[in-house]
PDB file of C-alpha atoms and ligand atoms in Angstrom:
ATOM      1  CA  UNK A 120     152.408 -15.219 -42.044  1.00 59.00           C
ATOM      2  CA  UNK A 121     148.420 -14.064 -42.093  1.00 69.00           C
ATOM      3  CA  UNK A 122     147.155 -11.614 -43.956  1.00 74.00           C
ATOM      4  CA  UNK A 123     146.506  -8.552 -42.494  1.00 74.00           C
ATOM      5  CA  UNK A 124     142.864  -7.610 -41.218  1.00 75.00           C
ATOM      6  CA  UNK A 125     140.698  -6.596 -43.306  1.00 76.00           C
ATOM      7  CA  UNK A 126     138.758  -3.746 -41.224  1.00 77.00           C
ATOM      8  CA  UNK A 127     135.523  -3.455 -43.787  1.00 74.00           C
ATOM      9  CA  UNK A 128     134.433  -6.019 -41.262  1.00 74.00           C
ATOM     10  CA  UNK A 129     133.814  -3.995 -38.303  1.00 75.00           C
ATOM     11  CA  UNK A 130     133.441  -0.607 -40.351  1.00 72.00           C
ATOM     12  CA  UNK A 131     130.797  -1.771 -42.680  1.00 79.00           C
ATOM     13  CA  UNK A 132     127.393  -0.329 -43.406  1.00 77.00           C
ATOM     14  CA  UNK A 133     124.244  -1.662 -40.847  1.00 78.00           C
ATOM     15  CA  UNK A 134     126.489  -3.018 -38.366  1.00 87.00           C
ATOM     16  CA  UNK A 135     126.719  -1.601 -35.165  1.00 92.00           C
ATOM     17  CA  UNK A 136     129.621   0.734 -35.566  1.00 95.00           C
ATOM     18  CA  UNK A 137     133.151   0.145 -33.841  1.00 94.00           C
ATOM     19  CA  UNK A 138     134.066   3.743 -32.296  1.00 96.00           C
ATOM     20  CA  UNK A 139     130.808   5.792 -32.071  1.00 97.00           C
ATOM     21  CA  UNK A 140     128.982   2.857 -31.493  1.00 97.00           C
ATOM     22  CA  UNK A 141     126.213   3.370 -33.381  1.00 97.00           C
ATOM     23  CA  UNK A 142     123.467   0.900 -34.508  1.00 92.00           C
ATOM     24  CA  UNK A 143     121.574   0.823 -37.467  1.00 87.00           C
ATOM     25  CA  UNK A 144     118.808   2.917 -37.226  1.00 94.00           C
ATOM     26  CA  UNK A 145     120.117   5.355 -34.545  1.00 97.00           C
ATOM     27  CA  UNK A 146     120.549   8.181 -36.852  1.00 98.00           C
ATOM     28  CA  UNK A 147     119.048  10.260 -39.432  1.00 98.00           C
ATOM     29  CA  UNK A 148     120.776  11.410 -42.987  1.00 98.00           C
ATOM     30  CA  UNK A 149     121.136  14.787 -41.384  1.00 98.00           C
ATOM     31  CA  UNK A 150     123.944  15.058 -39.128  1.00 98.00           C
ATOM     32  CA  UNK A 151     125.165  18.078 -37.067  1.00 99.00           C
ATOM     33  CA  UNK A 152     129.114  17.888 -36.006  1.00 99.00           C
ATOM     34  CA  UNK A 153     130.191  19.783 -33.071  1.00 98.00           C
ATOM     35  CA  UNK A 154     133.799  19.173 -31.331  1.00 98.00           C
ATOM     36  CA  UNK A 155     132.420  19.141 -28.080  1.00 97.00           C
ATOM     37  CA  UNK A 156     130.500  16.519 -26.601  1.00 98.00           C
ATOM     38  CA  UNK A 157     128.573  19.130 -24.637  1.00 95.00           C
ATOM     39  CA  UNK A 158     127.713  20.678 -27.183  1.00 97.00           C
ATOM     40  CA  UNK A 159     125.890  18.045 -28.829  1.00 98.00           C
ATOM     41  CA  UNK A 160     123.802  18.454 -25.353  1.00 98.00           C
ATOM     42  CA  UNK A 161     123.328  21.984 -26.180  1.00 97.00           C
ATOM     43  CA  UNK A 162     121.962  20.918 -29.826  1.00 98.00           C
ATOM     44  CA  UNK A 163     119.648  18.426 -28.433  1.00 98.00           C
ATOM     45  CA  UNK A 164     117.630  21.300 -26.689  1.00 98.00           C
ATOM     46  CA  UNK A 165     116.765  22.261 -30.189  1.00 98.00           C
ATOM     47  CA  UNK A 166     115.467  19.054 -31.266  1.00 98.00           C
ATOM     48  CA  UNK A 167     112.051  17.399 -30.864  1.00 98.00           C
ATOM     49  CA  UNK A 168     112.350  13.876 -28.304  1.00 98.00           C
ATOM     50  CA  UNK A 169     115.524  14.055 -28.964  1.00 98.00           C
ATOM     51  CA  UNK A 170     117.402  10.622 -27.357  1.00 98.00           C
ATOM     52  CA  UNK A 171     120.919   9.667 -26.290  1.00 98.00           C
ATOM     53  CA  UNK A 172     121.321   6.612 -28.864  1.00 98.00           C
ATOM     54  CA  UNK A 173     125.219   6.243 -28.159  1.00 98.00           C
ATOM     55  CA  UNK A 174     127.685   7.777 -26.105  1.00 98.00           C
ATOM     56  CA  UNK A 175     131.136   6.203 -26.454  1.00 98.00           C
ATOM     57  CA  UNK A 176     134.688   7.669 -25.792  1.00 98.00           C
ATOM     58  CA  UNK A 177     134.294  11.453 -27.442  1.00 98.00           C
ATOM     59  CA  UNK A 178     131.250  10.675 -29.499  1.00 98.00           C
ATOM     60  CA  UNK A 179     128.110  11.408 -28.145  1.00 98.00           C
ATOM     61  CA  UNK A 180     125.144  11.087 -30.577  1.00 98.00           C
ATOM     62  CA  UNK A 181     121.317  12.412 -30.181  1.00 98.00           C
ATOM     63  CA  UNK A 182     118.761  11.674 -32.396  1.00 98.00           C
ATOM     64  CA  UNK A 183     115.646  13.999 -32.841  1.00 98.00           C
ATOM     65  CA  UNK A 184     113.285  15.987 -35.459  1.00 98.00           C
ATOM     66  CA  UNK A 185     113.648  19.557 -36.260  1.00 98.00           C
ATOM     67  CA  UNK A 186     110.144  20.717 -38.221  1.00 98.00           C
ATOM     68  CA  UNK A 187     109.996  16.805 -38.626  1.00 98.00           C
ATOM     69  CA  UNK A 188     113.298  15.649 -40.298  1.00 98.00           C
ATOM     70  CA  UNK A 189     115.383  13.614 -38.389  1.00 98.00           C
ATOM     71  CA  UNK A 190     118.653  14.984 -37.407  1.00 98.00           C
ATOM     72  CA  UNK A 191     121.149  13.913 -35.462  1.00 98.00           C
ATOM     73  CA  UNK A 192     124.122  15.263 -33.315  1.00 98.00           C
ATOM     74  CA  UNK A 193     127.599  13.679 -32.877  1.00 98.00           C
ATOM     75  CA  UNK A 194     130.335  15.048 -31.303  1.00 98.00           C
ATOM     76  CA  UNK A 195     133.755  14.666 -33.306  1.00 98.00           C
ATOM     77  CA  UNK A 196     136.442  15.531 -30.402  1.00 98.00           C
ATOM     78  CA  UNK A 197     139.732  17.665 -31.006  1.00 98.00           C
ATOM     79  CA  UNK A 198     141.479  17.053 -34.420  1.00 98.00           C
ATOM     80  CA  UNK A 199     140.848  15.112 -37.132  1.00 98.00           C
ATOM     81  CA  UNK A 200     142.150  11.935 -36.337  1.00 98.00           C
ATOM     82  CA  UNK A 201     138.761  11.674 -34.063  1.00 98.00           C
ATOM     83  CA  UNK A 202     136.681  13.764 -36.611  1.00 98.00           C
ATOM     84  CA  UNK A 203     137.579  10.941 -39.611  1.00 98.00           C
ATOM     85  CA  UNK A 204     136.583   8.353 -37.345  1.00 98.00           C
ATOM     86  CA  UNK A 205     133.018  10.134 -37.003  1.00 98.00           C
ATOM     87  CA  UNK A 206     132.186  11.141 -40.311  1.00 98.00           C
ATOM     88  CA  UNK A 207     133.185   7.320 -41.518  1.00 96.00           C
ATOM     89  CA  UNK A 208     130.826   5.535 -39.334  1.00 96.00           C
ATOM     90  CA  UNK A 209     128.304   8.008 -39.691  1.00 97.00           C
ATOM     91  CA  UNK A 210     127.930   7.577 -43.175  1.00 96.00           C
ATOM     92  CA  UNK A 211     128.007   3.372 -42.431  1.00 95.00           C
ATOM     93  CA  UNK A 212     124.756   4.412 -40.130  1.00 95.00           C
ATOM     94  CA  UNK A 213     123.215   5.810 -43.213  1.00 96.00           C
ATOM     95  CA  UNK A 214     124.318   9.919 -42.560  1.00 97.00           C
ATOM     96  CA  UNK A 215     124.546  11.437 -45.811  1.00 98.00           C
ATOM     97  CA  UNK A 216     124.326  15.394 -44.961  1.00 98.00           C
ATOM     98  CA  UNK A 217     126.364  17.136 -42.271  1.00 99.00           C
ATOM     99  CA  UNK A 218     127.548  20.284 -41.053  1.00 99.00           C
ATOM    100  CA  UNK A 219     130.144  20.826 -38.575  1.00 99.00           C
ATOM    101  CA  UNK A 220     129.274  23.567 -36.012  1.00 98.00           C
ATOM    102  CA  UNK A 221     132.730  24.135 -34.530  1.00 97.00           C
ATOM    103  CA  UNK A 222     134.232  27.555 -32.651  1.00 96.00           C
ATOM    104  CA  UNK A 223     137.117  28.794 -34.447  1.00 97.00           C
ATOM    105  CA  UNK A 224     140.058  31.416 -34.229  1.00 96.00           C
ATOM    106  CA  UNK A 225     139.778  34.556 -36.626  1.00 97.00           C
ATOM    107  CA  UNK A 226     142.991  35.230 -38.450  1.00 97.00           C
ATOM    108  CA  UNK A 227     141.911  38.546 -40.501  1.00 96.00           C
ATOM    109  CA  UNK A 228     141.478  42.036 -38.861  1.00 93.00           C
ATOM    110  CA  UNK A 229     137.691  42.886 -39.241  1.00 94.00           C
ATOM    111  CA  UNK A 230     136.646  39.424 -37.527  1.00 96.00           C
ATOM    112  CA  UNK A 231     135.398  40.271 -33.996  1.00 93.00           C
ATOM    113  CA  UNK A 232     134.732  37.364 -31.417  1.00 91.00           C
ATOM    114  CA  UNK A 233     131.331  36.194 -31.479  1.00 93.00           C
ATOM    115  CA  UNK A 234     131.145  36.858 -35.430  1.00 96.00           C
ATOM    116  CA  UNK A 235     130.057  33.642 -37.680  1.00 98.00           C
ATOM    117  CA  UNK A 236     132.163  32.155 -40.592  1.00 98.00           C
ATOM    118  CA  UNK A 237     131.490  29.641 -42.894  1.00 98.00           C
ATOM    119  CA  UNK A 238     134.188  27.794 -44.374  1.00 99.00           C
ATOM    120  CA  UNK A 239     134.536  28.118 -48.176  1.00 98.00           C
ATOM    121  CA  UNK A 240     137.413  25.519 -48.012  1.00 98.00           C
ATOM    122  CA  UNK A 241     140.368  24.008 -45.517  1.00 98.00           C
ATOM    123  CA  UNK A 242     144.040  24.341 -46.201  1.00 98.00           C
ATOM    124  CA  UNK A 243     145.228  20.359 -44.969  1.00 98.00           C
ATOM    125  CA  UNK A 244     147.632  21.679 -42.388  1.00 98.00           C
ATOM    126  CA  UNK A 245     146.689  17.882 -40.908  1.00 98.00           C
ATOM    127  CA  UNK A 246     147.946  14.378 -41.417  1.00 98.00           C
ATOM    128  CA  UNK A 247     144.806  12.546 -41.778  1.00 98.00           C
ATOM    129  CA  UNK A 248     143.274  13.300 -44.690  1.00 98.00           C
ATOM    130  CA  UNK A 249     146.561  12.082 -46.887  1.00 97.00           C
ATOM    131  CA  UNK A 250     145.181   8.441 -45.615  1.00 97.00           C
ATOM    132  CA  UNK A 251     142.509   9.281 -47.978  1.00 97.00           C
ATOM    133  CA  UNK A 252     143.373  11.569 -50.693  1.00 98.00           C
ATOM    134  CA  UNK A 253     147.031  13.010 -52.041  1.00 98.00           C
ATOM    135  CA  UNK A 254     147.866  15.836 -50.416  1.00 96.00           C
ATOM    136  CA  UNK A 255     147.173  17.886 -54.208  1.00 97.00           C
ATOM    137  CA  UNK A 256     143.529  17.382 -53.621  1.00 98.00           C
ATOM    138  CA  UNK A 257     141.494  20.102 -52.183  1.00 98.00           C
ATOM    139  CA  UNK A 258     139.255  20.154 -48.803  1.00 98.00           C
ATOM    140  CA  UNK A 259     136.606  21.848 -50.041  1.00 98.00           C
ATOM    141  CA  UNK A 260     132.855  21.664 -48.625  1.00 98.00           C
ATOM    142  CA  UNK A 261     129.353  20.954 -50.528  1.00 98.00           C
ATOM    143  CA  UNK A 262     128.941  23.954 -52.895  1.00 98.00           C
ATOM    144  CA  UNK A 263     125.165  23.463 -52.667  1.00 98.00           C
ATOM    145  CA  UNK A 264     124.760  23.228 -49.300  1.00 98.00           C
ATOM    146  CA  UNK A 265     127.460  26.169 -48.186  1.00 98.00           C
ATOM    147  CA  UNK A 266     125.577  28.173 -50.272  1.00 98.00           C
ATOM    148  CA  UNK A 267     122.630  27.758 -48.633  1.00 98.00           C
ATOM    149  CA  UNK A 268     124.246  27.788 -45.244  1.00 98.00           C
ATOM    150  CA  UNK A 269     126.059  31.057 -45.984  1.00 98.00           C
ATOM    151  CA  UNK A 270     122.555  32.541 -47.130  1.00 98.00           C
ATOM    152  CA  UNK A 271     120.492  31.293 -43.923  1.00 98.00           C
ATOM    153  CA  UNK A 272     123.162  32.462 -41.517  1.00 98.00           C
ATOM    154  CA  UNK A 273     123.387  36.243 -43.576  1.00 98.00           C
ATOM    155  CA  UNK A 274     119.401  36.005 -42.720  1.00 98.00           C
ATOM    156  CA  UNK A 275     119.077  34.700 -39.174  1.00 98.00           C
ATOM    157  CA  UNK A 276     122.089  36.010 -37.402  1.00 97.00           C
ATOM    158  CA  UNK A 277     122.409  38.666 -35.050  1.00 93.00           C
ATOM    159  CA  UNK A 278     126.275  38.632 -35.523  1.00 95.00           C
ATOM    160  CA  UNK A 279     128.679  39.553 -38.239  1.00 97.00           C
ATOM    161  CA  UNK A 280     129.108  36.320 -40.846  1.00 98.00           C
ATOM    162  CA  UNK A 281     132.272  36.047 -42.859  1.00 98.00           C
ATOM    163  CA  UNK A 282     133.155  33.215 -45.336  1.00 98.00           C
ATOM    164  CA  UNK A 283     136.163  32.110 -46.409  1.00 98.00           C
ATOM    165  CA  UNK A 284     139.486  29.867 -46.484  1.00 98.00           C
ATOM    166  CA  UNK A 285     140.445  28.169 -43.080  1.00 98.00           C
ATOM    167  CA  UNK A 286     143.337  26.191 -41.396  1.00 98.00           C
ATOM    168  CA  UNK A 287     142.647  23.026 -40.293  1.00 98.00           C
ATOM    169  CA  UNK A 288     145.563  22.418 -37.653  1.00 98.00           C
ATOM    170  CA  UNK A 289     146.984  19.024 -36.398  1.00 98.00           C
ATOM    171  CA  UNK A 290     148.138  21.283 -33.124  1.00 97.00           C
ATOM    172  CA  UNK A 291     146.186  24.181 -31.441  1.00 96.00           C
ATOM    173  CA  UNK A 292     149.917  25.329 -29.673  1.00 95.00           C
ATOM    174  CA  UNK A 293     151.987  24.361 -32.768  1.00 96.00           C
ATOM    175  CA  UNK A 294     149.599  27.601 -34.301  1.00 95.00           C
ATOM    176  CA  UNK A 295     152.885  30.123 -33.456  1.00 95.00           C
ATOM    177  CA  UNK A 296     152.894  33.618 -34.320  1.00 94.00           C
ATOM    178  CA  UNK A 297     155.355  32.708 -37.066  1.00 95.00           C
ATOM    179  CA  UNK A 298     152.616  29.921 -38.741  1.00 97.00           C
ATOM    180  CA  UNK A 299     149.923  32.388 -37.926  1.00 96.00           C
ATOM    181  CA  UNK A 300     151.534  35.351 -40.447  1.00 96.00           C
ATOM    182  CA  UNK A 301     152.339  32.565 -43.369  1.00 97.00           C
ATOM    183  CA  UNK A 302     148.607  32.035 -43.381  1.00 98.00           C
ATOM    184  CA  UNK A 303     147.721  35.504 -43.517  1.00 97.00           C
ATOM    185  CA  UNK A 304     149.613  36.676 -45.754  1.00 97.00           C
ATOM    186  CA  UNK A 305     147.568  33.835 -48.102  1.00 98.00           C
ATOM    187  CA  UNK A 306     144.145  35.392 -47.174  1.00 97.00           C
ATOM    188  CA  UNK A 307     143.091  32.345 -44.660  1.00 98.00           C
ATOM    189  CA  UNK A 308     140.714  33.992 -42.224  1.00 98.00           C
ATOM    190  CA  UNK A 309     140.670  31.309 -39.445  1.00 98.00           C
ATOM    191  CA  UNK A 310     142.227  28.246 -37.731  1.00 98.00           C
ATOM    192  CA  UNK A 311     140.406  25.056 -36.376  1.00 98.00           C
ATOM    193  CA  UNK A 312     141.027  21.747 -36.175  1.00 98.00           C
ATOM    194  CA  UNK A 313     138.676  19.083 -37.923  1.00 98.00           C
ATOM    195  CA  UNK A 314     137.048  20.164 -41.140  1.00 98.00           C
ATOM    196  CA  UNK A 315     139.103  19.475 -43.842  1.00 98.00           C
ATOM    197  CA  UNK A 316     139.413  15.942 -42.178  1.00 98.00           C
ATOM    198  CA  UNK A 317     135.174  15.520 -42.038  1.00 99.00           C
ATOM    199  CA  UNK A 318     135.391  17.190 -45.846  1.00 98.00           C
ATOM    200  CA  UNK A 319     137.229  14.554 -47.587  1.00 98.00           C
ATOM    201  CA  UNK A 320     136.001  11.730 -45.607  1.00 98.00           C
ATOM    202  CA  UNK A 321     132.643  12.850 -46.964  1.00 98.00           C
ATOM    203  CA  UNK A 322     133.887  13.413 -50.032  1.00 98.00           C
ATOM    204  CA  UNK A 323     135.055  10.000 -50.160  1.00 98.00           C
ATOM    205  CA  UNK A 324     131.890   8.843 -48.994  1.00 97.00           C
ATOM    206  CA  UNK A 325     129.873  10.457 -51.510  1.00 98.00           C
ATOM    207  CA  UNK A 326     128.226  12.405 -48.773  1.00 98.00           C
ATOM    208  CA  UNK A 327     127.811  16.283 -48.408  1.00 98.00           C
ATOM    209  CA  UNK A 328     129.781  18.132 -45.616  1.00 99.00           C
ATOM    210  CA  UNK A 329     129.761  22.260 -44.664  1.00 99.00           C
ATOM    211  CA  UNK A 330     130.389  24.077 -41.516  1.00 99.00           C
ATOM    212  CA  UNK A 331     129.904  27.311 -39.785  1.00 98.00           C
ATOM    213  CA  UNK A 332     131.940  28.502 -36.433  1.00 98.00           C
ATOM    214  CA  UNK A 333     131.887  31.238 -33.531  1.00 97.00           C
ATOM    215  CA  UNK A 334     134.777  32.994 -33.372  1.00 95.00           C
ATOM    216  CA  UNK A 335     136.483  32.204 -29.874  1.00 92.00           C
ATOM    217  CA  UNK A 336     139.319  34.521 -30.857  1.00 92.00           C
ATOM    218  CA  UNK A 337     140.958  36.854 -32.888  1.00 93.00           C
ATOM    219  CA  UNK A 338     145.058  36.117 -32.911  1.00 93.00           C
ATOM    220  CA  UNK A 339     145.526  38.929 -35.247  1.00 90.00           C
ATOM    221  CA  UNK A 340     143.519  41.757 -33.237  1.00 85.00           C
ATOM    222  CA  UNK A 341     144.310  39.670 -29.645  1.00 77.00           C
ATOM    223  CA  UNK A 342     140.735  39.518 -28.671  1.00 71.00           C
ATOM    224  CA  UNK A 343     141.227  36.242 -26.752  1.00 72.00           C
ATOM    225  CA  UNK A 344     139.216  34.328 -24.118  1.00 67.00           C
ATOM    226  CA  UNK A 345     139.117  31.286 -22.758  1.00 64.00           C
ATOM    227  CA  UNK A 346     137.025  29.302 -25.042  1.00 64.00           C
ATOM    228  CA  UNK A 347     134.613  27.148 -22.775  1.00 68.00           C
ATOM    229  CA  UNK A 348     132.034  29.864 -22.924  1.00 64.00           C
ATOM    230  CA  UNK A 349     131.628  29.519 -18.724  1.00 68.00           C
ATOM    231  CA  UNK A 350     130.361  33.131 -17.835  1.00 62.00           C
ATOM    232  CA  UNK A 351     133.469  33.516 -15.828  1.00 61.00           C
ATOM    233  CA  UNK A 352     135.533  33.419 -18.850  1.00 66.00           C
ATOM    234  CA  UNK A 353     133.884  36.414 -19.948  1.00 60.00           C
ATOM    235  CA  UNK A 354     132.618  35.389 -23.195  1.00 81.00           C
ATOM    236  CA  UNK A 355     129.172  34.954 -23.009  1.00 88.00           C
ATOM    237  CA  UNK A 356     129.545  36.106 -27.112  1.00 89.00           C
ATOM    238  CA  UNK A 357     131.125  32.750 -27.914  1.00 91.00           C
ATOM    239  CA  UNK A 358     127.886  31.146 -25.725  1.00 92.00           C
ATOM    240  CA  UNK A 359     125.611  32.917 -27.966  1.00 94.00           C
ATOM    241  CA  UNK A 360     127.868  32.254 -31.703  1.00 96.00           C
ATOM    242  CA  UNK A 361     127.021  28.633 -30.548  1.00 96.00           C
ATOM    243  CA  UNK A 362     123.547  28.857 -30.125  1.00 97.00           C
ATOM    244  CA  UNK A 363     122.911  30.642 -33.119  1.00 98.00           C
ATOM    245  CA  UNK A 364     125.084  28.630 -35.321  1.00 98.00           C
ATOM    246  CA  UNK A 365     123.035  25.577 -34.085  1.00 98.00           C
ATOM    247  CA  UNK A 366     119.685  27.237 -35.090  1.00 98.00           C
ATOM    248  CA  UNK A 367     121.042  28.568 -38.339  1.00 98.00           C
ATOM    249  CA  UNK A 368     122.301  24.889 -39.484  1.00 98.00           C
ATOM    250  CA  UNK A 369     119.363  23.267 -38.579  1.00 98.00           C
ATOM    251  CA  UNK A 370     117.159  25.886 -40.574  1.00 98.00           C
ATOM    252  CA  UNK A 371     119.659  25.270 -43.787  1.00 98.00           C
ATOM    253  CA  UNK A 372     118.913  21.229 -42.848  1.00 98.00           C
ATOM    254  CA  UNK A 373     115.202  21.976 -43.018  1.00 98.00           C
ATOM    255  CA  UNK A 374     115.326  24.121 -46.395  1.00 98.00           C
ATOM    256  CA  UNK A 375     117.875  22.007 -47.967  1.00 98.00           C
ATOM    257  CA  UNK A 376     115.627  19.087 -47.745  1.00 98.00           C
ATOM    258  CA  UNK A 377     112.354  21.101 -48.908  1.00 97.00           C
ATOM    259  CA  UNK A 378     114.948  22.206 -51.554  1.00 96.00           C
ATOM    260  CA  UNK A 379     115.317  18.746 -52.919  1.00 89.00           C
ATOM    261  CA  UNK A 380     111.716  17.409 -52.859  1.00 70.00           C
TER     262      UNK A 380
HETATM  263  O1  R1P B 113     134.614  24.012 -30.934  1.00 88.08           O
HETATM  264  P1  R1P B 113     135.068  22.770 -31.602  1.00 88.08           P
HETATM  265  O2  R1P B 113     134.136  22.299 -32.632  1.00 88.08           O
HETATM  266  O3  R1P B 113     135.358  21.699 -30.582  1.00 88.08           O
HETATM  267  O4  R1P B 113     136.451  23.077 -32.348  1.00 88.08           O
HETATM  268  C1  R1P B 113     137.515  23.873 -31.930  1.00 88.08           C
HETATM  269  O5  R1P B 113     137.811  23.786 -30.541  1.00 88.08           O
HETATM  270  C2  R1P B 113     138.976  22.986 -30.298  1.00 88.08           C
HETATM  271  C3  R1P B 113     140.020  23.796 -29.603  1.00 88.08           C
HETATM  272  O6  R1P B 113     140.267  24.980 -30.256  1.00 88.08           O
HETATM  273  C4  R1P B 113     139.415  22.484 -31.658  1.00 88.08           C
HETATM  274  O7  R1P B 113     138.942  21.193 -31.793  1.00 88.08           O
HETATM  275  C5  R1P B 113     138.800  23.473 -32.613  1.00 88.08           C
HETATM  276  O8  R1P B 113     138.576  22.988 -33.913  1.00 88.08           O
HETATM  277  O1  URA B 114     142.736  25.671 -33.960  1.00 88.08           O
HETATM  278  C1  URA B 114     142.298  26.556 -33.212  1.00 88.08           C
HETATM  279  C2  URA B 114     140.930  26.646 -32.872  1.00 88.08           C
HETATM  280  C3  URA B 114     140.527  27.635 -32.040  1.00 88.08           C
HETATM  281  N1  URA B 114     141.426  28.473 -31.543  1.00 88.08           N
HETATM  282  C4  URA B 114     142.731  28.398 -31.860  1.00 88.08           C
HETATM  283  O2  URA B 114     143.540  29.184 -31.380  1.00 88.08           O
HETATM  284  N2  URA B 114     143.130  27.442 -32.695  1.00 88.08           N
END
């Protein structure tokens, strides 16, 4: 019998990657992390010539400047199966900052939608990240760069910010009201689906990782929308969480980088 394959081969670093198809050379080492794919065409608005280098399957990836760094934009899809996948070969291309900007549902009365949080840390309420760590070790984002993300979003936004704990969830309808009151009664503020699984791939990686979301929802209060933002959904606030959370990351990518010389 053969061995079985080795996958370093078609994961390794300056090869064209596998899944996101990226080249080498298509992006920068800052790296912004959305869900949505159309989001990532909402982000590009925000950055100088900013081009479509690869567009494969849920990953879509622009490249650009902001204040002339180069930053890119990949979408990670729904869960963090899909979200692993993208912070792996993103760090083969040579990505070695990111920050997800995701849309998330508040957990904790006081949380209106609209509001920004950024994530102090991600209970593993997912089966991906165990491929990479024991399930004893923490999710936990960059200290260094939450803190400055927590202080450029308490500057620039119009909205309430919040910080805290967060679920990352393996299934958005598995979230019952049952699940929902476990994790309150622990002091988790919010449920999403894909940053403890881009945390400890980074980790791993010996890359950085933070994020910041728009509240789509509150499941304790039952201020709920639908979450595509379309103006007929009625929540144009969830619109503007995204655009501001995309202006306030790429502001903490800027001073980060003046930060470190
Ligand atoms: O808005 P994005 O970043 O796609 O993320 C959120 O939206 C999806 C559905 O709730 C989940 O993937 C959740 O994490
Ligand atoms: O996981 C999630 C994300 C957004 N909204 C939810 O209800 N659940």
């Amino acid at each position: 019998m053969s061995n079985p394959v080795d996958k370093s081969a078609i994961t390794g670093q300056n090869i064209r990657q596998y899944l996101t198809c990226l080249a080498p050379g298509d992006v920068g080492e800052y790296v912004l992390l959305p869900g949505d794919p159309a989001r990532c065409d909402r982000t590009a608005k925000y950055l100088k010539d900013a081009k479509l280098v690869a567009n494969n399957r849920e990953h879509r990836t622009f490249t650009g400047t902001y204040k002339g760094l180069t930053v890119s934009v990949t979408s990670t899809g729904m869960g963090c199966p899909s979200a692993a996948i993208a912070t792996e070969e993103l760090c083969n291309a040579g990505a070695k900052v990111f920050i997800r900007i995701g849309s998330t549902a508040a957990i904790q009365e006081g949380i209106r939608v609209g509001d920004l949080i950024v994530s102090t840390g991600s209970m593993k309420n997912e089966g991906t990240s165990r491929f990479f760590v024991p399930d004893s070790f923490p999710a936990v984002p960059d200290f260094d760069l939450t803190a400055l993300l927590l202080s450029t979003a308490r500057e620039l936004s119009e909205t309430s910010v919040h910080y805290g704990i967060g679920s990352t969830d393996d299934s958005f309808y598995g979230e019952t009201p049952e699940f929902i009151d476990r994790l309150v009664s622990y002091g988790c503020i919010n449920l999403e689906m894909e940053a403890s699984g881009v945390f400890t791939v980074a980790h791993r990686k010996g890359c950085r990782a933070a994020a910041i979301y728009g509240c789509s929802a509150n499941l304790k209060t039952s201020e709920l929308y639908y979450a595509d933002g379309t103006p007929e959904s009625g929540n144009q606030k969830l619109v503007d969480a995204w655009e501001q959370e995309i202006q306030i990351a790429l502001e903490t990518f800027y001073r980060f980088h003046q930060q470190r010389g």
